[in-house]
Coordinates of N, CA and C in Angstrom, one line a residue:
X18 N 0.9 -1.1 0.1 CA 0.0 0.0 0.1 C 0.9 1.2 0.0
X19 N 0.6 2.0 -0.9 CA 1.3 3.2 -1.0 C 0.6 4.5 -0.4
X20 N 1.5 5.5 0.0 CA 0.8 6.8 0.6 C 1.3 7.8 0.0
X21 N 0.5 8.8 0.1 CA 1.0 10.2 -0.6 C 1.0 11.1 0.3
X22 N 2.1 11.7 0.7 CA 2.3 12.8 1.7 C 1.9 14.3 1.2
X23 N 1.1 15.1 1.6 CA 0.7 16.3 1.2 C 0.7 17.2 2.5
X24 N 1.9 18.0 2.8 CA 2.0 18.8 3.6 C 1.7 20.2 3.1
X25 N 0.7 20.8 3.3 CA 0.2 22.2 2.6 C 0.1 23.3 3.8
X26 N 0.4 24.4 3.1 CA 0.2 25.5 4.1 C 1.4 25.6 5.2
X27 N 1.2 26.3 6.3 CA 2.0 26.6 7.2 C 2.4 25.4 8.2
X28 N 2.2 24.1 7.6 CA 2.3 23.0 8.7 C 3.8 22.8 8.9
X29 N 3.9 21.5 9.1 CA 5.5 21.3 9.4 C 6.5 21.4 8.4
X30 N 7.7 22.0 8.8 CA 8.6 22.2 7.8 C 9.2 20.8 7.1
X31 N 8.9 19.9 8.0 CA 9.7 18.5 7.4 C 8.6 17.7 7.1
X32 N 8.8 16.6 6.5 CA 7.9 15.5 6.3 C 7.8 14.8 7.5
X33 N 6.6 14.2 7.8 CA 6.4 13.4 9.2 C 7.4 12.3 9.0
X34 N 7.6 11.7 10.1 CA 8.7 10.5 10.1 C 7.9 9.3 9.6
X35 N 8.8 8.8 8.6 CA 8.1 7.6 8.0 C 8.0 6.5 8.9
X36 N 8.7 6.1 9.7 CA 8.6 5.0 10.6 C 7.2 5.0 11.4
X37 N 7.1 6.4 12.0 CA 6.2 6.7 12.8 C 4.7 6.6 12.0
X38 N 4.7 7.1 10.8 CA 3.7 7.0 10.0 C 3.2 5.5 9.7
X39 N 4.4 4.5 9.5 CA 4.0 3.2 9.1 C 3.4 2.4 10.3
X40 N 4.0 2.9 11.7 CA 3.5 2.2 12.8 C 2.1 2.6 13.1
X41 N 1.8 3.8 12.9 CA 0.2 4.4 13.1 C -0.6 3.7 12.1
X42 N -0.3 3.6 10.8 CA -1.1 3.2 9.8 C -1.3 1.6 10.0
X43 N -0.3 0.7 10.5 CA -0.5 -0.5 10.9 C -1.3 -0.7 12.0
X44 N -1.4 0.3 13.0 CA -2.3 0.2 14.1 C -3.8 0.5 13.6
X45 N -3.8 1.2 12.7 CA -5.0 1.9 12.1 C -5.7 0.8 11.4
X46 N -5.0 0.0 10.5 CA -5.5 -1.1 9.7 C -5.9 -2.5 10.8
X47 N -5.0 -2.4 11.8 CA -5.3 -3.7 12.7 C -6.7 -3.4 13.2
X48 N -7.0 -2.1 13.5 CA -8.3 -1.6 14.4 C -9.4 -1.6 13.4
X49 N -9.1 -1.2 12.0 CA -10.2 -1.1 11.1 C -9.7 -1.6 9.8
X50 N -9.6 -2.8 9.5 CA -9.0 -3.4 8.4 C -9.6 -3.2 7.1
X51 N -10.8 -2.8 7.1 CA -11.3 -2.4 5.8 C -10.8 -1.0 5.1
X52 N -9.7 -0.4 6.0 CA -9.3 0.9 5.3 C -7.8 0.5 4.6
X53 N -7.4 -0.8 4.6 CA -6.2 -1.2 4.3 C -6.1 -0.9 2.5
X54 N -5.7 0.3 2.1 CA -5.6 0.5 0.8 C -4.7 1.8 0.6
X55 N -4.3 2.1 -0.5 CA -3.5 3.4 -0.8 C -4.2 4.5 0.1
X56 N -3.5 5.4 0.7 CA -4.0 6.5 1.5 C -2.9 7.5 1.4
X57 N -3.6 8.8 1.9 CA -2.8 10.0 1.9 C -2.5 10.3 3.4
X58 N -1.6 11.3 3.4 CA -1.3 12.0 4.7 C -1.4 13.4 4.3
X59 N -1.9 14.1 5.4 CA -2.1 15.6 5.2 C -1.7 16.4 6.5
X60 N -1.6 17.5 6.3 CA -1.4 18.3 7.6 C -2.8 19.2 7.5
X61 N -3.2 19.8 8.6 CA -4.6 20.5 8.7 C -4.2 21.7 9.8
X62 N -4.7 23.0 9.3 CA -4.6 23.9 10.2 C -3.4 24.8 9.8
X63 N -3.2 26.1 10.5 CA -2.1 27.0 10.2 C -1.2 27.2 11.3
X64 N -1.5 26.5 12.5 CA -0.4 26.4 13.4 C -0.8 25.4 14.6
X65 N 0.1 25.2 15.6 CA -0.3 24.2 16.4 C -1.5 24.1 17.2
X66 N -1.8 25.4 17.5 CA -3.3 25.5 18.4 C -4.4 25.3 17.5
X67 N -4.4 25.8 16.4 CA -5.6 25.5 15.1 C -5.5 24.2 14.7
X68 N -4.5 23.5 14.6 CA -4.5 22.1 14.3 C -5.1 21.2 15.3
X69 N -4.6 21.5 16.6 CA -5.2 20.6 17.6 C -6.6 20.8 17.8
X70 N -7.2 22.0 17.5 CA -8.5 22.4 17.7 C -9.4 21.7 16.6
X71 N -8.7 21.8 15.3 CA -9.4 21.1 14.2 C -9.3 19.5 14.5
X72 N -8.5 19.0 15.0 CA -8.6 17.5 15.2 C -9.5 17.3 16.1
X73 N -9.6 18.1 17.2 CA -10.6 17.8 18.2 C -12.0 18.0 17.7
X74 N -12.2 18.8 16.8 CA -13.8 19.1 16.2 C -13.9 17.6 15.5
X75 N -12.9 17.2 14.7 CA -13.1 15.9 13.8 C -13.3 14.6 14.9
X76 N -12.6 14.7 15.8 CA -13.0 13.6 16.8 C -14.3 13.6 17.5
X77 N -14.8 14.8 17.6 CA -16.1 15.1 18.2 C -17.2 15.0 17.3
X78 N -17.0 14.9 15.9 CA -17.8 14.7 14.8 C -18.4 16.2 14.6
X79 N -17.7 17.3 14.9 CA -18.4 18.5 14.5 C -17.7 19.0 13.2
X80 N -16.6 18.4 12.6 CA -16.1 18.9 11.5 C -16.0 17.7 10.6
X81 N -16.8 17.5 9.6 CA -17.2 16.4 8.8 C -16.7 16.7 7.2
X82 N -15.8 17.5 7.2 CA -15.4 17.8 5.7 C -14.2 18.7 5.7
X83 N -13.6 18.9 4.4 CA -12.6 19.8 4.2 C -12.6 20.3 2.8
X84 N -11.6 21.0 2.4 CA -11.7 21.7 1.1 C -10.4 21.7 0.5
X85 N -10.2 21.5 -0.7 CA -9.1 21.4 -1.6 C -9.1 22.3 -2.8
X86 N -8.0 22.8 -3.2 CA -8.1 23.7 -4.4 C -7.4 22.8 -5.6
X87 N -8.1 22.4 -6.7 CA -7.3 21.7 -7.8 C -6.2 22.4 -8.2
X88 N -6.3 23.8 -8.3 CA -5.2 24.5 -8.9 C -3.9 24.1 -8.0
X89 N -4.0 24.1 -6.7 CA -2.8 23.7 -5.8 C -2.4 22.2 -6.3
X90 N -3.5 21.4 -6.3 CA -3.2 20.0 -6.5 C -2.5 19.7 -7.8
X91 N -2.8 20.3 -8.7 CA -2.1 20.2 -10.0 C -0.7 20.9 -10.1
X92 N -0.5 22.0 -9.4 CA 0.6 22.5 -9.4 C 1.7 22.0 -8.6
X93 N 1.2 21.3 -7.5 CA 2.2 20.6 -6.7 C 2.1 19.1 -6.6
X94 N 1.4 18.6 -7.6 CA 1.4 17.1 -7.9 C 0.9 16.2 -6.6
X95 N -0.4 16.9 -6.2 CA -1.0 16.1 -5.1 C -2.2 15.4 -5.9
X96 N -2.4 14.1 -5.4 CA -3.5 13.3 -5.8 C -4.8 14.0 -5.4
X97 N -5.9 13.8 -6.2 CA -7.2 14.1 -5.8 C -7.7 13.0 -4.9
X98 N -8.4 13.5 -3.9 CA -9.2 12.6 -3.0 C -10.4 12.0 -3.7
X99 N -10.4 10.7 -3.6 CA -11.4 10.0 -4.2 C -12.6 9.4 -2.9
X100 N -13.8 9.2 -3.3 CA -14.5 8.5 -2.1 C -13.9 7.1 -1.8
X101 N -13.8 7.0 -0.5 CA -13.1 5.9 0.3 C -11.7 5.9 0.5
X102 N -11.1 7.1 0.1 CA -9.7 7.2 0.3 C -9.6 7.5 1.8
X103 N -8.7 6.7 2.5 CA -8.3 7.1 4.0 C -7.2 8.2 4.2
X104 N -7.1 9.0 4.8 CA -6.3 10.0 5.1 C -5.9 10.2 6.5
X105 N -4.7 9.9 6.7 CA -3.9 10.3 8.0 C -3.7 11.9 8.0
X106 N -4.3 12.3 9.1 CA -4.2 13.8 9.5 C -3.1 13.9 10.7
X107 N -2.2 14.7 10.3 CA -1.1 14.8 11.2 C -1.1 16.1 12.1
X108 N -0.5 16.1 13.3 CA -0.4 17.3 14.1 C 0.6 18.3 13.4
X109 N 0.5 19.7 13.8 CA 1.3 20.7 13.3 C 2.8 20.2 13.4
X110 N 3.2 19.5 14.3 CA 4.6 19.0 14.4 C 4.8 17.8 13.5
X111 N 3.9 17.1 12.8 CA 4.0 15.9 12.0 C 3.8 14.7 12.5
X112 N 3.2 14.8 13.8 CA 2.6 13.1 14.4 C 1.3 12.9 13.9
X113 N 1.2 11.6 13.4 CA 0.0 11.0 13.0 C -1.0 11.2 14.3
X114 N -2.2 11.7 14.0 CA -3.3 11.7 15.2 C -4.4 11.0 14.6
X115 N -5.1 11.1 13.6 CA -6.3 10.6 13.3 C -6.4 10.1 11.7
X116 N -7.1 9.1 11.7 CA -7.7 8.8 10.2 C -9.0 9.1 9.7
X117 N -9.3 9.9 8.8 CA -10.6 10.1 8.3 C -10.7 9.5 6.9
X118 N -11.8 9.2 6.5 CA -12.2 8.4 5.3 C -13.0 9.2 4.4
X119 N -12.7 9.6 3.1 CA -13.6 10.4 2.2 C -14.7 9.7 1.9
X120 N -16.0 10.4 2.1 CA -17.1 9.6 1.7 C -17.7 10.3 0.5
X121 N -17.5 11.5 0.1 CA -17.7 12.0 -1.2 C -17.3 13.2 -1.3
X122 N -16.9 13.5 -2.8 CA -16.3 14.6 -3.2 C -17.0 15.5 -4.2
X123 N -17.4 16.7 -4.1 CA -18.0 17.3 -5.3 C -17.2 18.8 -5.5
X124 N -17.4 19.2 -6.6 CA -16.8 20.6 -7.0 C -17.7 21.7 -7.1
X125 N -17.3 22.9 -6.7 CA -18.0 24.0 -6.6 C -16.9 25.2 -7.1
X126 N -17.5 26.3 -7.4 CA -16.7 27.3 -7.6 C -16.6 28.0 -6.2
X127 N -15.5 28.9 -6.1 CA -15.4 29.6 -4.8 C -16.4 30.6 -4.5
X128 N -17.1 31.2 -5.8 CA -18.3 32.1 -5.7 C -19.6 31.3 -5.3
X129 N -19.4 30.0 -5.6 CA -20.7 29.3 -5.2 C -20.8 28.5 -3.8
X130 N -19.7 28.8 -3.1 CA -19.8 28.0 -1.8 C -20.9 28.7 -1.1
X131 N -21.6 27.8 -0.4 CA -22.8 28.4 0.5 C -22.8 27.8 1.9
X132 N -23.7 28.2 2.6 CA -23.7 27.8 4.1 C -23.8 26.2 4.1
X133 N -24.5 25.5 3.1 CA -24.6 24.2 2.9 C -23.1 23.5 3.0
X134 N -22.5 24.0 2.4 CA -21.0 23.7 2.2 C -20.2 23.9 3.4
X135 N -20.2 25.0 4.0 CA -19.4 25.3 5.1 C -19.9 24.9 6.5
X136 N -21.2 24.2 6.6 CA -21.6 23.3 7.6 C -20.9 22.3 7.9
X137 N -20.1 21.7 6.9 CA -19.0 20.5 7.2 C -17.7 21.0 8.0
X138 N -17.6 22.3 8.2 CA -16.4 22.8 8.7 C -16.5 22.9 10.2
X139 N -15.6 23.3 11.0 CA -15.7 23.5 12.5 C -16.7 24.6 12.8
X140 N -17.2 24.5 13.9 CA -18.2 25.4 14.2 C -17.8 26.7 14.2
X141 N -16.4 27.4 14.7 CA -16.3 28.7 14.6 C -16.2 29.2 13.1
X142 N -16.1 28.4 12.2 CA -15.9 29.1 10.9 C -17.0 28.9 9.9
X143 N -18.0 28.2 10.3 CA -19.2 27.7 9.5 C -19.7 29.0 8.8
X144 N -19.9 30.3 9.4 CA -20.6 31.2 9.1 C -20.0 31.8 7.8
X145 N -20.6 32.1 6.7 CA -19.9 32.6 5.3 C -19.2 33.9 5.4
X146 N -19.7 34.6 6.4 CA -18.8 36.1 6.6 C -17.6 35.7 7.4
X147 N -17.3 34.5 7.9 CA -16.1 34.0 8.5 C -15.3 33.1 7.5
X148 N -15.9 32.2 7.0 CA -15.3 31.1 6.2 C -14.7 31.8 5.0
X149 N -15.4 32.7 4.2 CA -15.0 33.3 2.9 C -13.7 34.0 3.3
X150 N -13.7 35.0 4.2 CA -12.5 35.8 4.3 C -11.1 34.8 4.7
X151 N -11.6 33.9 5.7 CA -10.5 32.9 6.3 C -9.9 32.4 5.1
X152 N -10.7 31.7 4.5 CA -10.1 30.7 3.3 C -9.5 31.6 2.0
X153 N -10.0 32.8 1.7 CA -9.4 33.8 0.8 C -8.0 34.1 1.3
X154 N -7.9 34.5 2.6 CA -6.6 34.8 3.1 C -5.7 33.5 3.1
X155 N -6.0 32.5 3.6 CA -5.3 31.4 3.7 C -4.8 30.8 2.2
X156 N -6.0 30.6 1.3 CA -5.5 30.1 0.0 C -4.7 31.0 -0.6
X157 N -5.0 32.3 -0.5 CA -4.2 33.3 -1.3 C -2.5 33.1 -1.0
X158 N -2.4 32.8 0.2 CA -1.0 32.7 0.7 C -0.4 31.4 0.0
X159 N -1.3 30.3 -0.1 CA -0.7 29.1 -0.8 C -0.5 29.4 -2.3
X160 N -1.5 30.0 -2.7 CA -1.4 30.3 -4.3 C -0.5 31.3 -4.8
X161 N 0.0 32.2 -4.0 CA 0.9 33.2 -4.2 C 2.2 32.7 -5.0
X162 N 2.5 31.6 -4.6 CA 4.0 31.1 -5.0 C 3.6 30.5 -6.5
X163 N 2.3 30.4 -6.9 CA 2.0 29.9 -8.2 C 1.4 31.2 -9.2
X164 N 1.6 32.3 -8.6 CA 1.2 33.5 -9.2 C -0.2 33.5 -9.4
X165 N -1.1 33.0 -8.4 CA -2.6 32.9 -8.8 C -3.2 33.4 -7.2
X166 N -4.5 33.9 -7.6 CA -5.1 34.3 -6.3 C -6.6 33.8 -6.3
X167 N -7.2 33.8 -5.4 CA -8.7 33.2 -5.2 C -9.5 34.2 -6.2
X168 N -10.2 33.5 -6.8 CA -11.2 34.3 -7.6 C -12.7 33.6 -7.4
X169 N -13.9 34.4 -7.8 CA -15.2 33.7 -7.7 C -15.1 32.3 -8.6
X170 N -14.5 32.2 -9.6 CA -14.8 31.2 -10.6 C -13.8 30.0 -10.3
X171 N -12.6 30.2 -9.1 CA -11.7 29.1 -8.9 C -12.6 27.9 -8.4
X172 N -12.1 26.9 -8.9 CA -12.7 25.7 -8.5 C -12.1 25.1 -7.1
X173 N -13.2 24.7 -6.3 CA -12.9 24.1 -4.9 C -13.5 22.8 -4.8
X174 N -12.6 21.7 -4.1 CA -13.4 20.5 -4.0 C -13.8 20.4 -2.7
X175 N -14.9 20.1 -2.5 CA -15.5 19.9 -1.0 C -15.4 18.5 -0.8
X176 N -14.7 18.0 0.2 CA -14.6 16.7 0.5 C -15.1 16.3 1.8
X177 N -16.3 15.6 1.8 CA -17.0 15.0 3.1 C -16.1 13.9 3.5
X178 N -15.9 13.8 4.7 CA -15.3 12.6 5.3 C -16.0 12.2 6.5
X179 N -15.7 11.0 7.1 CA -15.8 10.4 8.4 C -14.7 10.1 9.2
X180 N -14.7 10.4 10.4 CA -13.8 9.9 11.5 C -13.7 8.4 11.6
X181 N -12.5 7.8 11.4 CA -12.3 6.4 11.3 C -11.6 5.8 12.6
X182 N -10.4 6.7 13.0 CA -9.4 6.1 13.9 C -8.6 7.2 14.4
X183 N -8.4 7.1 15.9 CA -7.5 7.9 16.6 C -6.2 7.2 17.2
X184 N -5.1 8.1 17.2 CA -3.9 7.4 17.8 C -4.3 6.9 19.2
X185 N -3.6 5.9 19.5 CA -3.8 5.2 20.9 C -2.6 5.6 21.6

């Protein structure tokens, strides 16, 4: 089984430790054998505090989705998430914390994002008046190295997921 590591944004400067990831993944598939397939590794959050909070929301079932930009995925060679793809989410320091599994993926433009889409996110950022400026600032920071900016017609992948496994 191969994995694809995707560290985006202001996450860890180094890739997570391969041995630690392999050990965590083996524990996860021992606990939930049906997830034993190719998987991804991603960071989430802009700093240690935010990352920990997001992971807590995921474990509590309050965050049930995430958002990806095809522009970044293409520019940086990241694979698209497909339904049933397991994803190891790592802490800001690169420590594996949880596994989520993509349940569905749909595409919208940034200008079409609605409250129905943002309800998948953590409680503090669901309101469109918070979600849009927050993601505009975050994504513009990531897109700047590719000479792009957020636009209303920018494609956004909305990835619904379910919480599968937590580090023991």
